[in-house]
Structures are given as C-alpha cells and as structure tokens.
Coordinates of N, CA and C and ligand atoms in Angstrom, one line a residue:
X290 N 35.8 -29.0 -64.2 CA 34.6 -29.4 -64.8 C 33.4 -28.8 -64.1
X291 N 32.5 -28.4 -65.0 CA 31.5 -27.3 -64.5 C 30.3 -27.5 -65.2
X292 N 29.1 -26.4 -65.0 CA 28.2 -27.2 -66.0 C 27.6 -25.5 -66.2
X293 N 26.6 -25.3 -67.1 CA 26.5 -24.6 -67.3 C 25.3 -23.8 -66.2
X294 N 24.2 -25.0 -65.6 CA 23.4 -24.9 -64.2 C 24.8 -24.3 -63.0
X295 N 25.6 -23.8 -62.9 CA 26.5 -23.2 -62.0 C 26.9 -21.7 -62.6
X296 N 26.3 -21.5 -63.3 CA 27.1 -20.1 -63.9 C 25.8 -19.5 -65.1
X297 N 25.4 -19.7 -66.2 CA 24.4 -19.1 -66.5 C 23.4 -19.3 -66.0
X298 N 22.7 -20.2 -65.5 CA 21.8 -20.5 -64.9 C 21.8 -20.6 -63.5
X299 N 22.5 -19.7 -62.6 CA 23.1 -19.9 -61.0 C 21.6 -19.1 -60.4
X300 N 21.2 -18.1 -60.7 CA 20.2 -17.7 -60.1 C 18.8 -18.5 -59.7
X301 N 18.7 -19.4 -61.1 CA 18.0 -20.4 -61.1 C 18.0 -21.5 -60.3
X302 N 19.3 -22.2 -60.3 CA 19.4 -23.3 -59.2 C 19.7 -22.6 -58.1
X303 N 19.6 -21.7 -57.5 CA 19.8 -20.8 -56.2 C 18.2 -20.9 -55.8
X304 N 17.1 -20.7 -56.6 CA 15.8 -21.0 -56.5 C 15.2 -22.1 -56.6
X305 N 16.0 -22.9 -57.1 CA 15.3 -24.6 -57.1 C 16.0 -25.2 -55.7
X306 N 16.5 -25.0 -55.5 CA 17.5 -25.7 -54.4 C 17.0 -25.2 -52.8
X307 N 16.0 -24.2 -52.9 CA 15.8 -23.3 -51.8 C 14.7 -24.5 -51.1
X308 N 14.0 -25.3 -51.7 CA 13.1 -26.0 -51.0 C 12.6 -27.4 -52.0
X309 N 13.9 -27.6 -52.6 CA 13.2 -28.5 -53.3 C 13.7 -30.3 -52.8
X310 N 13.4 -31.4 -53.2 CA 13.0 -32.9 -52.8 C 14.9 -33.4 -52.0
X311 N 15.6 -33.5 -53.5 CA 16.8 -33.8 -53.3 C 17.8 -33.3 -52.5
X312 N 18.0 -31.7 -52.4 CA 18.6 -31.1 -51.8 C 18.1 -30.3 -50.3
X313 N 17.3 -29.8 -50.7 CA 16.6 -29.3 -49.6 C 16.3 -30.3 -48.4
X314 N 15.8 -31.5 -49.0 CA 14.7 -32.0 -48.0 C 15.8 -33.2 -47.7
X315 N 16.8 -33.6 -48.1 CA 17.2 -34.8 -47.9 C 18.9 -34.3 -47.8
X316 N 19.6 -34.0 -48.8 CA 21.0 -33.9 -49.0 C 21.7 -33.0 -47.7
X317 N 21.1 -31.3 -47.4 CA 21.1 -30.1 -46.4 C 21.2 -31.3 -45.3
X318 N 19.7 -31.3 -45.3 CA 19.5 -31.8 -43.3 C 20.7 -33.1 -42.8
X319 N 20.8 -34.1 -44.2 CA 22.0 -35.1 -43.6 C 23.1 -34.7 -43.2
X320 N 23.6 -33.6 -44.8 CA 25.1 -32.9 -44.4 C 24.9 -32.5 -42.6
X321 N 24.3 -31.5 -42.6 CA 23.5 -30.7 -41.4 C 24.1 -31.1 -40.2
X322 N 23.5 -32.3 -40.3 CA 23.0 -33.6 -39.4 C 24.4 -33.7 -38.7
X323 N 25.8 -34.2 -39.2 CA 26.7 -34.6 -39.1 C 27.6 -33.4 -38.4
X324 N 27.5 -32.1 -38.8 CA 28.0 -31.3 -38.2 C 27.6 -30.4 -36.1
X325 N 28.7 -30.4 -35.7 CA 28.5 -30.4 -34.3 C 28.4 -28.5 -33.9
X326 N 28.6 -28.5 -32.7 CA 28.8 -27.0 -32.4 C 29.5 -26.0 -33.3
X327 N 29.0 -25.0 -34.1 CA 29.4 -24.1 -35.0 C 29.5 -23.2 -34.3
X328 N 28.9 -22.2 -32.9 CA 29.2 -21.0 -32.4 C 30.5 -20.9 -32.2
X329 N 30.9 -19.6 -33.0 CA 32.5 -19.0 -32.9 C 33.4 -20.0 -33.5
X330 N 32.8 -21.0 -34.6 CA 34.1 -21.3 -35.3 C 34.0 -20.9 -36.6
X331 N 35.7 -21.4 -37.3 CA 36.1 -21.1 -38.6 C 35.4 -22.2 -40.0
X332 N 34.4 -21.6 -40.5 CA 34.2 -22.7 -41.6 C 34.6 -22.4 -42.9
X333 N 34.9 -23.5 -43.4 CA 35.3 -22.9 -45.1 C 34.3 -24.1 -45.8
X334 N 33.7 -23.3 -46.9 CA 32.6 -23.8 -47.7 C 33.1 -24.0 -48.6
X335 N 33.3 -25.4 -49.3 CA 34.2 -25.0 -50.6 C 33.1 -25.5 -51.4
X336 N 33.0 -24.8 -53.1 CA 32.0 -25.1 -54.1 C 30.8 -24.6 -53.3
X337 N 30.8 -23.8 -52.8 CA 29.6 -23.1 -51.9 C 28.7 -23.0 -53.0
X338 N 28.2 -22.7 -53.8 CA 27.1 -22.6 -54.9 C 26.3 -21.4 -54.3
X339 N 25.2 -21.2 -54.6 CA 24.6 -20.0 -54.2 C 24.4 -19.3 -53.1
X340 N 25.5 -20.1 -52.3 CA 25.4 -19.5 -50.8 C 24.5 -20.1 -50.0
X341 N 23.4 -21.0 -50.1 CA 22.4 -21.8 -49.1 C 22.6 -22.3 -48.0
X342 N 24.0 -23.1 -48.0 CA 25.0 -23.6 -46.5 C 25.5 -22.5 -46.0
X343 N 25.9 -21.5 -46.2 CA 26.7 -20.9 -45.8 C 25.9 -19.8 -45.3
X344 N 24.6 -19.3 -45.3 CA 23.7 -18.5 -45.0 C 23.4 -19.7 -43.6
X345 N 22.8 -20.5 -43.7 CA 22.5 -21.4 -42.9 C 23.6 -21.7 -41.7
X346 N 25.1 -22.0 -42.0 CA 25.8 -22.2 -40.9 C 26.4 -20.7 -40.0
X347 N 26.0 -20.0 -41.1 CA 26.3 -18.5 -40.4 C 24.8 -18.2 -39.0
X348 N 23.7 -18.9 -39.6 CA 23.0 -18.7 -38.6 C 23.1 -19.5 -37.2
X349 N 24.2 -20.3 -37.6 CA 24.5 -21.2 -36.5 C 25.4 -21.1 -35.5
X350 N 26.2 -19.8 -36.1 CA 27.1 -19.0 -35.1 C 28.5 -19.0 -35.9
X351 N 28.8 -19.4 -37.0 CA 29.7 -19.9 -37.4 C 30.4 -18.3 -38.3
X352 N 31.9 -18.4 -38.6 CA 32.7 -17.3 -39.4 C 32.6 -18.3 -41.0
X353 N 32.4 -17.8 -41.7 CA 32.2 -18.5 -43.2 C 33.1 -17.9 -44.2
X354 N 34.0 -18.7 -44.8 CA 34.5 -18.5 -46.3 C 34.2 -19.0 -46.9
X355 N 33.7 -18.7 -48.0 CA 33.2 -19.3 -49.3 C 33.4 -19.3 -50.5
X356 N 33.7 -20.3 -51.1 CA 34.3 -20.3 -52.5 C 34.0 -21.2 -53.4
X357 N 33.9 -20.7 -54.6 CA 33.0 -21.6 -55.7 C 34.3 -20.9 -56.9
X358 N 33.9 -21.5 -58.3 CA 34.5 -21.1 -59.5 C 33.6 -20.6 -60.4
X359 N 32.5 -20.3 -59.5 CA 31.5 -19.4 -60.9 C 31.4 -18.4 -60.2
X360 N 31.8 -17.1 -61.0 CA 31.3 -15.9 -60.3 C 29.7 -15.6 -60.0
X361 N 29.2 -16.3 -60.8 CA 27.6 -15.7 -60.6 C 27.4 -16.6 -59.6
X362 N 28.0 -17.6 -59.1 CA 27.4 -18.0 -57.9 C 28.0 -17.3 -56.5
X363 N 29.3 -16.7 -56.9 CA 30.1 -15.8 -55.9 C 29.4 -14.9 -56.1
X364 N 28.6 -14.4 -56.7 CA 27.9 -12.8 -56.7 C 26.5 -13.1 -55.9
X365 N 26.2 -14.0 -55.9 CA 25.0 -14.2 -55.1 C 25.1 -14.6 -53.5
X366 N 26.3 -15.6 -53.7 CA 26.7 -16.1 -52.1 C 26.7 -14.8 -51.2
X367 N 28.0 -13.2 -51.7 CA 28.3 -12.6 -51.7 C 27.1 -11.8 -50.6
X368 N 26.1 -11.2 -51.8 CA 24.7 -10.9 -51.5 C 24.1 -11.6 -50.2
X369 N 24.2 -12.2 -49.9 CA 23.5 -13.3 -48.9 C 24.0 -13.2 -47.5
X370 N 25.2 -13.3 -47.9 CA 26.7 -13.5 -46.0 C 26.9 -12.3 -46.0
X371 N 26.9 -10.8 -47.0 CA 27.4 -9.7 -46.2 C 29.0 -9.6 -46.1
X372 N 29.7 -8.2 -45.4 CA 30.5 -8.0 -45.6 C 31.6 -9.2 -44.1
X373 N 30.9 -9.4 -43.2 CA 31.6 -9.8 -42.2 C 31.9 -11.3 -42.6
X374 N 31.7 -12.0 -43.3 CA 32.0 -13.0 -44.0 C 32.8 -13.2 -45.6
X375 N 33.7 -13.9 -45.8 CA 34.2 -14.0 -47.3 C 33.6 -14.8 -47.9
X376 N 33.7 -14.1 -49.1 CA 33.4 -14.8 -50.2 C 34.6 -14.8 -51.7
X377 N 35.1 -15.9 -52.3 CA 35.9 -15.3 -53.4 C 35.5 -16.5 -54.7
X378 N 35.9 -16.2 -55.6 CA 36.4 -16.5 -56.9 C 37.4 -17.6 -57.0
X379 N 37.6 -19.8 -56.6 CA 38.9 -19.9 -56.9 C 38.2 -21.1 -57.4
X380 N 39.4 -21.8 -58.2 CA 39.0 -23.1 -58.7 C 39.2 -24.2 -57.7
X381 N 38.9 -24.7 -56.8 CA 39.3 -25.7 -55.9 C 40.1 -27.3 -55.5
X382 N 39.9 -26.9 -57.5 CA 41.0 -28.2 -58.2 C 42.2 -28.5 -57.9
X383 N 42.5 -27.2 -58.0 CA 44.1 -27.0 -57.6 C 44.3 -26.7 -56.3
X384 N 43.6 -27.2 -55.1 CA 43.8 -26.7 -53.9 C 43.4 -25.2 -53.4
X385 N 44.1 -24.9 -52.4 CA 43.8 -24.0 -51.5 C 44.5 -22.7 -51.3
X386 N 45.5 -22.0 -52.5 CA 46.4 -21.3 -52.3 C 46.2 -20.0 -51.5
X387 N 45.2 -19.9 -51.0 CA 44.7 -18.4 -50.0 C 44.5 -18.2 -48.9
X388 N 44.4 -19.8 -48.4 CA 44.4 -19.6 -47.5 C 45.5 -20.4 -46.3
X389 N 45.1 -20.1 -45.3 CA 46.6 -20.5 -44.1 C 46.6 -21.7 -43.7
X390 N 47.5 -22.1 -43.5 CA 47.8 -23.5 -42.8 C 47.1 -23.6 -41.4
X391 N 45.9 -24.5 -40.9 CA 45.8 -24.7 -39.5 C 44.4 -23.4 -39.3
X392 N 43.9 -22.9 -40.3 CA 42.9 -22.0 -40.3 C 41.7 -22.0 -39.9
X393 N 41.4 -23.4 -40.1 CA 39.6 -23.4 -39.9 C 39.2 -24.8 -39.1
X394 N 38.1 -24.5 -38.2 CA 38.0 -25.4 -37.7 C 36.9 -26.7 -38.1
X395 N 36.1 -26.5 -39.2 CA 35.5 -27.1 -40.3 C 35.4 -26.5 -42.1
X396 N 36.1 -27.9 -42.5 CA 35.6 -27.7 -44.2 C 34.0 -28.7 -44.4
X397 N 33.3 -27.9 -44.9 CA 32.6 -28.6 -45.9 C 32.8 -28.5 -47.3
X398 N 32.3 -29.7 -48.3 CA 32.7 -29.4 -49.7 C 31.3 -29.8 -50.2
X399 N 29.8 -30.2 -49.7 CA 28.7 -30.7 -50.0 C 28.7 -30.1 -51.8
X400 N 28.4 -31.5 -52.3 CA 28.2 -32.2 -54.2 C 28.9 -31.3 -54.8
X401 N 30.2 -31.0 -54.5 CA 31.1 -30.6 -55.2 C 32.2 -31.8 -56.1
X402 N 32.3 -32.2 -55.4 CA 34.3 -33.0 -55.6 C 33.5 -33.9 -56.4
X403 N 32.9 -34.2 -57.0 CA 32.4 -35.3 -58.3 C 32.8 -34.4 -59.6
X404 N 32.7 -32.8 -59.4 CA 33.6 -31.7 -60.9 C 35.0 -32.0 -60.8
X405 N 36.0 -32.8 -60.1 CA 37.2 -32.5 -59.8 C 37.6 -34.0 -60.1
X406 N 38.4 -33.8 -61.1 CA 39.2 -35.0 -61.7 C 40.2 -35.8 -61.3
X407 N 41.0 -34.9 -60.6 CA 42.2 -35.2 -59.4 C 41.7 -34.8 -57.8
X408 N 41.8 -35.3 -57.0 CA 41.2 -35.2 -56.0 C 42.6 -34.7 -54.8
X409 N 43.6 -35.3 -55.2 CA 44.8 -35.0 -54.0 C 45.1 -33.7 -54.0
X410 N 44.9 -32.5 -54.8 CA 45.6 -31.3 -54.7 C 44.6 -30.8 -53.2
X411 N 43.1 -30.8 -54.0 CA 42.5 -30.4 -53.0 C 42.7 -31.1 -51.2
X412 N 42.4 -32.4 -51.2 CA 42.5 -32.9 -50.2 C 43.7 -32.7 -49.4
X413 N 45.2 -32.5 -50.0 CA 45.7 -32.1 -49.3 C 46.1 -30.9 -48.8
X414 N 45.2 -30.2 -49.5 CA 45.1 -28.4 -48.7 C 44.2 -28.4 -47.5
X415 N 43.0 -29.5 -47.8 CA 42.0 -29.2 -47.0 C 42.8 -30.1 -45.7
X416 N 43.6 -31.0 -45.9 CA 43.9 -31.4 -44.6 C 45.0 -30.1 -43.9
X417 N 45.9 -29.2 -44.7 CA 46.9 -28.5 -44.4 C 45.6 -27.1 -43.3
X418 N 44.8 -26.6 -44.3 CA 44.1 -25.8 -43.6 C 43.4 -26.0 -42.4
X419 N 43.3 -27.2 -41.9 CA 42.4 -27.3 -40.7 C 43.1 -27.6 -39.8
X420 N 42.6 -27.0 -38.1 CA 42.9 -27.1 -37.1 C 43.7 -28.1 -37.0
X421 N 44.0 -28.6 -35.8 CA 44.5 -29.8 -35.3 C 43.6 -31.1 -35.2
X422 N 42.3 -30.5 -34.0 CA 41.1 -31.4 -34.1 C 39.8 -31.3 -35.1
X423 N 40.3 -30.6 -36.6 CA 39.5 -30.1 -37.4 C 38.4 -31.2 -38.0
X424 N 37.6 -30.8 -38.7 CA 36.5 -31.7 -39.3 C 36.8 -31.7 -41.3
X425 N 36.8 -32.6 -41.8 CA 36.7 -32.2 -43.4 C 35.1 -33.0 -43.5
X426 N 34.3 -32.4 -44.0 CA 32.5 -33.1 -44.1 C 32.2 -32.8 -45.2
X427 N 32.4 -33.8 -46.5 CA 31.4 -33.6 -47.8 C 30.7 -35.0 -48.3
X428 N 29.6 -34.3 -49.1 CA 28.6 -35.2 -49.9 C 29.2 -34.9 -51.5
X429 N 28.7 -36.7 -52.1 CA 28.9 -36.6 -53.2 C 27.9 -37.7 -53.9
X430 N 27.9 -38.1 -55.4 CA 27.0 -38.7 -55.6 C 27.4 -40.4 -55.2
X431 N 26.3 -41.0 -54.7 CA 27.4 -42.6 -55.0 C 27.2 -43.3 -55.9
X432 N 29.2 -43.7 -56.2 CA 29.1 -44.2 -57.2 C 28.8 -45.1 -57.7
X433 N 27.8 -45.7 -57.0 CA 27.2 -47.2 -57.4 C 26.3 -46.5 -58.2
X434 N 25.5 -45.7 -57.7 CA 24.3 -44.8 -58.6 C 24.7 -44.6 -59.8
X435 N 25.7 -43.5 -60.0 CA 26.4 -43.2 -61.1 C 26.7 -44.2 -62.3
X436 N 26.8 -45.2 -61.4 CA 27.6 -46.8 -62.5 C 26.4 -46.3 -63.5
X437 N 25.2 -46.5 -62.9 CA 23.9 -46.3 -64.2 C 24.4 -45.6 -65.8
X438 N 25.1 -44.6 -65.7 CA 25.4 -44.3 -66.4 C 27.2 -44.4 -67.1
X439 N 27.5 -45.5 -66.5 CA 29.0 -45.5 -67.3 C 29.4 -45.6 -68.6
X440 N 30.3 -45.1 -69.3 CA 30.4 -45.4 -70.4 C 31.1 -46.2 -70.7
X441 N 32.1 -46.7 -69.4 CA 33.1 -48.1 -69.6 C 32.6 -49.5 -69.1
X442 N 31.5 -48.9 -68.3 CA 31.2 -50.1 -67.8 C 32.1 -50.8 -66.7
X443 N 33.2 -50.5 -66.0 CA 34.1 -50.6 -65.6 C 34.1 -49.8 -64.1
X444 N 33.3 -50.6 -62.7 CA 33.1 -49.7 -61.8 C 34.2 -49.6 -61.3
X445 N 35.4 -49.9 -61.7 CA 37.0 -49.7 -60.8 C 37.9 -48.3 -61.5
X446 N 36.6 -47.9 -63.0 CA 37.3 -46.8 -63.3 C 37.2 -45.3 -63.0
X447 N 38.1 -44.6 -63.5 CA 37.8 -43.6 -63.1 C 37.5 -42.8 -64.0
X448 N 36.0 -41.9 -64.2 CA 35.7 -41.7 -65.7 C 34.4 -40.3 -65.7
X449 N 34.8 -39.7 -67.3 CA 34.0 -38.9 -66.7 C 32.5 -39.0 -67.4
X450 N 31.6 -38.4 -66.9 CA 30.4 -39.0 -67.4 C 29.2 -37.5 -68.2
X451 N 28.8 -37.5 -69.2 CA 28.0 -36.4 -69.5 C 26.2 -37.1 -69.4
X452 N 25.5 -36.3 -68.8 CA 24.4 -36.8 -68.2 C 23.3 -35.2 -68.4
X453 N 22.3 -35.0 -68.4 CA 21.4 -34.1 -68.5 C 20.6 -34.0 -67.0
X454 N 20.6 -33.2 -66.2 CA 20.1 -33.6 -64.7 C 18.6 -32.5 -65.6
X455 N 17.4 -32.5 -64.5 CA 16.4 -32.0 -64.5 C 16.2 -31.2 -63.3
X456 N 17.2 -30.5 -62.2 CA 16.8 -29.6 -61.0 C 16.3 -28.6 -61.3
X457 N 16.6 -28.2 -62.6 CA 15.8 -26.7 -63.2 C 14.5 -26.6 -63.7
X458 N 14.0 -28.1 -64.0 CA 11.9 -28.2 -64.2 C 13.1 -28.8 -65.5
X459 N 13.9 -28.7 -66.3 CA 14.2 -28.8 -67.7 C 15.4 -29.7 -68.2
X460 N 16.1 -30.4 -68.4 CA 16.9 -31.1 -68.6 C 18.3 -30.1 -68.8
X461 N 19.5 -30.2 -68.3 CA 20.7 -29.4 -68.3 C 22.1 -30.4 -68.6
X462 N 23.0 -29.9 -69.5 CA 23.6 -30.8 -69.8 C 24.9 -30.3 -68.4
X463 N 25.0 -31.7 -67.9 CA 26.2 -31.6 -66.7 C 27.5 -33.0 -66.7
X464 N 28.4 -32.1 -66.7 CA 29.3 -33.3 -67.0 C 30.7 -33.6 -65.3
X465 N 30.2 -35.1 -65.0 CA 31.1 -34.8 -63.7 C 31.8 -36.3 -64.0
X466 N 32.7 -36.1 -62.5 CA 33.4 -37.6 -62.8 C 32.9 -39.0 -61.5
X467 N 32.9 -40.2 -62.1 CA 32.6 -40.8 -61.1 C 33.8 -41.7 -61.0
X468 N 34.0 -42.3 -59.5 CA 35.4 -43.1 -59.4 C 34.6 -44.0 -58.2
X469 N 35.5 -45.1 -57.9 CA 35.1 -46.0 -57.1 C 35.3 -45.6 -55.6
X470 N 34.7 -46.4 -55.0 CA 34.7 -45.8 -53.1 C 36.5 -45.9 -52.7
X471 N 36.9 -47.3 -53.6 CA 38.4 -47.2 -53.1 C 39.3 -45.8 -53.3
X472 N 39.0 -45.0 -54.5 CA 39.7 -44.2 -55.5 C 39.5 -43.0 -54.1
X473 N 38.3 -43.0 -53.7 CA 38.3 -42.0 -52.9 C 38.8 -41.7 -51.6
X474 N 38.5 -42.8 -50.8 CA 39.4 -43.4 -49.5 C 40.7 -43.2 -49.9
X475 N 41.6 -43.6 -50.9 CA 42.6 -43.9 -51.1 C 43.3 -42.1 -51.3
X476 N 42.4 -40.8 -51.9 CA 42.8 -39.6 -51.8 C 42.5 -39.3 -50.2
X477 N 42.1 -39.9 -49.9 CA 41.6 -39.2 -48.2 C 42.9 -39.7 -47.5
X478 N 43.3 -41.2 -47.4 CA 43.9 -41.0 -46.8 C 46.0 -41.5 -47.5
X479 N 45.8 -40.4 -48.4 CA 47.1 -39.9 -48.9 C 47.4 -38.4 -48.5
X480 N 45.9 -37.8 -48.3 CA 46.6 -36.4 -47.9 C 46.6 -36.5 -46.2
X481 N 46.7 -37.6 -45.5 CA 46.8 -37.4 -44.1 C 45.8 -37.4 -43.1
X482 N 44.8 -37.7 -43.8 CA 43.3 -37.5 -43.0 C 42.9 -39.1 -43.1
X483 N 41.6 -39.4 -42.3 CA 41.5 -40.8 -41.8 C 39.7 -40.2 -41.7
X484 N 39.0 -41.7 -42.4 CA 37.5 -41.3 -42.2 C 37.5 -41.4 -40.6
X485 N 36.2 -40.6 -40.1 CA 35.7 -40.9 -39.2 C 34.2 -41.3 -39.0
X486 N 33.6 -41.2 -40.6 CA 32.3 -41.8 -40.4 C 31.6 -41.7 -41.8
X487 N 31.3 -42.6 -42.4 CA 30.7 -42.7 -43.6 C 29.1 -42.8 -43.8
X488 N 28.2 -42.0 -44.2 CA 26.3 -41.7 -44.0 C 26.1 -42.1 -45.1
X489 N 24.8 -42.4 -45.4 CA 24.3 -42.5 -47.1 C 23.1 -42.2 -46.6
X490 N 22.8 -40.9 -45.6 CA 21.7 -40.5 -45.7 C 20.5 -40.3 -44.9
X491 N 19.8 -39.8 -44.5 CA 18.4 -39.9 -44.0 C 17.1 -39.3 -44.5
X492 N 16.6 -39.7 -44.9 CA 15.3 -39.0 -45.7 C 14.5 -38.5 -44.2
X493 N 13.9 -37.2 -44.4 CA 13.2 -36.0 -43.6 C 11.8 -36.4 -43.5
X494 N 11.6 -36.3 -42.4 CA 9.8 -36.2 -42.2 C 9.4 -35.1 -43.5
X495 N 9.9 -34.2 -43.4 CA 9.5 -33.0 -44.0 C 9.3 -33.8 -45.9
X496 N 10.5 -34.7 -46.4 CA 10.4 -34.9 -47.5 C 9.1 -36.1 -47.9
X497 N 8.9 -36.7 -46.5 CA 7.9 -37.7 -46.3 C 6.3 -36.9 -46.6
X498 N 6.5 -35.8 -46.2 CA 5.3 -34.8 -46.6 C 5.5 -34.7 -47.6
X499 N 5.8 -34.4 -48.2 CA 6.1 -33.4 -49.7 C 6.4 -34.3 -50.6
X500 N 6.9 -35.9 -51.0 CA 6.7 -36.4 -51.7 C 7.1 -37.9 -51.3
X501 N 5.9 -39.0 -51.0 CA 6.2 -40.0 -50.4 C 7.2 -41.2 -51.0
X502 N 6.5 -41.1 -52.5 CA 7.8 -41.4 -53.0 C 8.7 -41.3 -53.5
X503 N 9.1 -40.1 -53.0 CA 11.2 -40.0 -53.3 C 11.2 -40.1 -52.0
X504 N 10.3 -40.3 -50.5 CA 10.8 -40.6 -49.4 C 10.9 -42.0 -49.4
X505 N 10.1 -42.7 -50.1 CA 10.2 -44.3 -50.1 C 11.7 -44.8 -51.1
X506 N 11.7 -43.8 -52.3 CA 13.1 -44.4 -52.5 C 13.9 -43.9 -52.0
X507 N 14.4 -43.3 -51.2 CA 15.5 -42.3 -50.8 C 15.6 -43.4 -49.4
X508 N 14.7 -43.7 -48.6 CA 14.9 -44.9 -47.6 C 14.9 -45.9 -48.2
X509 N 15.3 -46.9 -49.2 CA 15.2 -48.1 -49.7 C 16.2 -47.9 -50.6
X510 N 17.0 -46.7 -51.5 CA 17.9 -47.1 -52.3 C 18.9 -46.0 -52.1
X511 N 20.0 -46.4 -53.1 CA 21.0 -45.5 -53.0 C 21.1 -43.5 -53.3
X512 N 21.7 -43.1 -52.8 CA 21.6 -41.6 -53.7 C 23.1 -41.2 -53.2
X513 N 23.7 -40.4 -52.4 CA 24.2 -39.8 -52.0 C 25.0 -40.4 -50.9
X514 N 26.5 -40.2 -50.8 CA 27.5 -40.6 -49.7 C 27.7 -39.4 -49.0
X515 N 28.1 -39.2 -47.8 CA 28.6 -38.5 -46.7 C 30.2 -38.7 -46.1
X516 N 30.9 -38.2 -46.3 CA 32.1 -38.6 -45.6 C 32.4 -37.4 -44.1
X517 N 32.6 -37.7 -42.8 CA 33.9 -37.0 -42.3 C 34.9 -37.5 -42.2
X518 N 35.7 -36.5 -42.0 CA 37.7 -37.3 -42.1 C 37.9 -36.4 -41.1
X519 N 38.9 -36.4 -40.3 CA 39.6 -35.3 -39.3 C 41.2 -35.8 -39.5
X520 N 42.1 -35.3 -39.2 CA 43.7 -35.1 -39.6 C 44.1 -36.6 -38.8
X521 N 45.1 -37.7 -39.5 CA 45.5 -38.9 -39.1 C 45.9 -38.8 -38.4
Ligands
SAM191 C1 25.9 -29.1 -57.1 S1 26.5 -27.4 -56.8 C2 26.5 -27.5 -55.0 C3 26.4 -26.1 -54.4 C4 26.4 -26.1 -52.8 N1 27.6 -26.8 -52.3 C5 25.2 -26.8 -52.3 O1 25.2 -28.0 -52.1 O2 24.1 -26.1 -52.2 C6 28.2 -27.6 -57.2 C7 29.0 -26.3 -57.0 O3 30.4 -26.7 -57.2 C8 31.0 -25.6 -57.9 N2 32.2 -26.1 -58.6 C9 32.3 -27.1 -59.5 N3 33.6 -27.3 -59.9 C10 34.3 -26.4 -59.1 C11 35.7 -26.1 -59.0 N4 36.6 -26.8 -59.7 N5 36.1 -25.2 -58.1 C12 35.2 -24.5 -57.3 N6 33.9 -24.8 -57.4 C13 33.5 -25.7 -58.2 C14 29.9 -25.2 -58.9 O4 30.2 -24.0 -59.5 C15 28.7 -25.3 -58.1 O5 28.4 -24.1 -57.5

C-alpha cells in the first residue's frame, strides 16, 4: 500500500520534508535522538523515501542501504548517497530477500510500516539481518491518533484507512493501515526481537520557533510512536 505522494509526486515531498513542522522539526530529530554511535557502521534504511535519513546518517559516519518501492524515490535517494552507498528498488512487505543474515548493525524503517498490512514477513528479516547486538529503530503513526479516523470503530482492529494528508500545501489521497499497540508488540516479538524502548516524541526548540503551536500540541498530545527492539 502506497500513495501516490511516494511516486508521482516524490520530488515534491523530497522538498516539503526538507524543513518542514512534522517531519523535519519533530519526527527526524526524535528518530535521530534515539540512535547511538554510527561511525563505521552498517545501516539499512528501509522505506527510505527521498533519501533525507540516509544523507544525514551517512554524514554521521555510517555505510547506508536504502530501499523504498517507488522508483522515483530510489532515483533521488540514489542522486543524494552517490555510488559508495546502495540504493535499490524492493517492496519491503515481503521481507528482506537481498540481503544477508547478520548484516547490519542498525535498521531503521522511520513512517513506513503503517503501508504494510502484514508485518511478520518484514520483522522477521529485519531481526535475521542484524548483528548480534544490532538495533531495529522505527516511527509510526499512533494509533490512538489514527482511531480519529476509523471506519470500524473498533480500536482492537486491524484496518485500513483512506485519509487525504496536506504535506504537499494540497490535500493527497493516502491510504495506510492502522492496528493496535498490542498487534504490533505482538509482530515484534514473534520475529525474535524484544522492545528496548518505546518514545512518543520530543518537540524541537527549532519547532518552538517556527510554529508555537504545533509545538504546544506536539508537547501536550499524541502524534507519533518510536520503537527500538534489539534481537531476544
Ligand atoms: C512517509 S514516507 C517516509 C520516507 C522516509 N522514511 C522519511 O521518513 O523521510 C514512506 C515511504 O515508505 C515507502 N513505502 C511504502 N510502502 C512500501 C513498501 N511496501 N516497500 C517499500 N517502501 C514502501 C514509500 O514509497 C515512501 O517513500
């Protein structure tokens, strides 16, 4: 599940995303936040989107593979990391078939896994791929938030939701799935991984400048979960 803001319009949210409230100023710095020493290790970016993380943890010393399912966001990532870094073409739904067991010494998947219907194919590649003391670190939307718009009404289900987001200045139709905190814990730790720390966030000085209040809601209400897991 995709939207069409990932693939005809990827250049666009490659330019809204570069400095704007939600992502830039709040979503980046938390993920960020959570990650430890990157000089000389193996990261794999999965749903990498226009390359923004992956430019950024490359500056951090880090080896980067990156993978999304829209080529136009792979043609830009591509553009960005250069040839000493990968970049490819895979759907992430179905796991991890390219790469090696025990490979990397961080995954991130930042506001991807809400397109992904089944969650264990992936999860248990991402636990197969990583080191021993490896990290898995993604953001997603929370689904308390999400409830806002269910169509069952039913927060124990698991369901998919079509909604219009506005990142582009314009309304875009985006269709993802929302599931309960249990649904997701319960994929985490069937592929062998165990949380080791759950965030909902920190809003940025920087966002406190630029718009006080999405910094007053963003400290007072829900938006976004954080998970890391490392191997059980
Ligand atoms: C909200 S964007 C996030 C991009 C990037 N992670 C970031 O935070 O800047 C979600 C990305 O996930 C990708 N995506 C969605 N479903 C996917 C799938 N099944 N396999 C691989 N990538 C997927 C989209 O193409 C899009 O680039």
């Amino acid at each position: 599940m995709s939207s069409v803001m990932y693939k005809e319009y990827a250049s666009e949210y490659d330019v809204a995303i570069q400095g704007n409230l939600y992502n830039a100023k709040f979503e980046r710095p938390s993920l960020l936040s959570l990650l430890t020493e990157l000089e000389g290790k193996k990261l794999l970016d999965l749903g990498c989107g226009p390359g923004v993380y992956a430019q950024e943890l490359i500056s951090r010393g880090a080896s980067v593979t990156a993978i999304d399912n829209s080529e136009d966001m792979i043609e830009i990532t591509r553009a960005k990391i250069g040839s000493n870094h990968k970049a490819y073409v895979q759907d992430i739904s179905i796991g991890l078939p390219n790469e090696k067991s025990g490979e990397f010494d961080v995954v991130i998947c930042p506001l991807a896994i809400h397109y992904l219907k089944d969650l264990n194919p992936l999860f248990s590649d991402v636990r197969r791929v990583l080191k021993h003391n490896g990290q898995f670190i993604f953001s997603t939307n929370h689904p308390n938030v999400d409830f806002r718009s269910s169509p069952s009404g039913d927060y124990f289900a698991t369901e998919e939701i079509n909604e219009e987001w506005h990142t582009l200045g314009r309304p875009v139709p985006v269709t993802y799935y929302r599931r309960p905190i249990s649904a997701l814990a319960g994929s985490i730790s069937c592929s062998g991984m165990v949380i080791s720390n759950i965030f909902e966030g920190l809003p940025t000085e920087e966002l406190k400048k630029a718009s006080l209040a999405v910094f007053e809601k963003l400290s007072t209400k829900l938006s976004f979960m954080f998970y890391v897991c490392k191997l059980a």
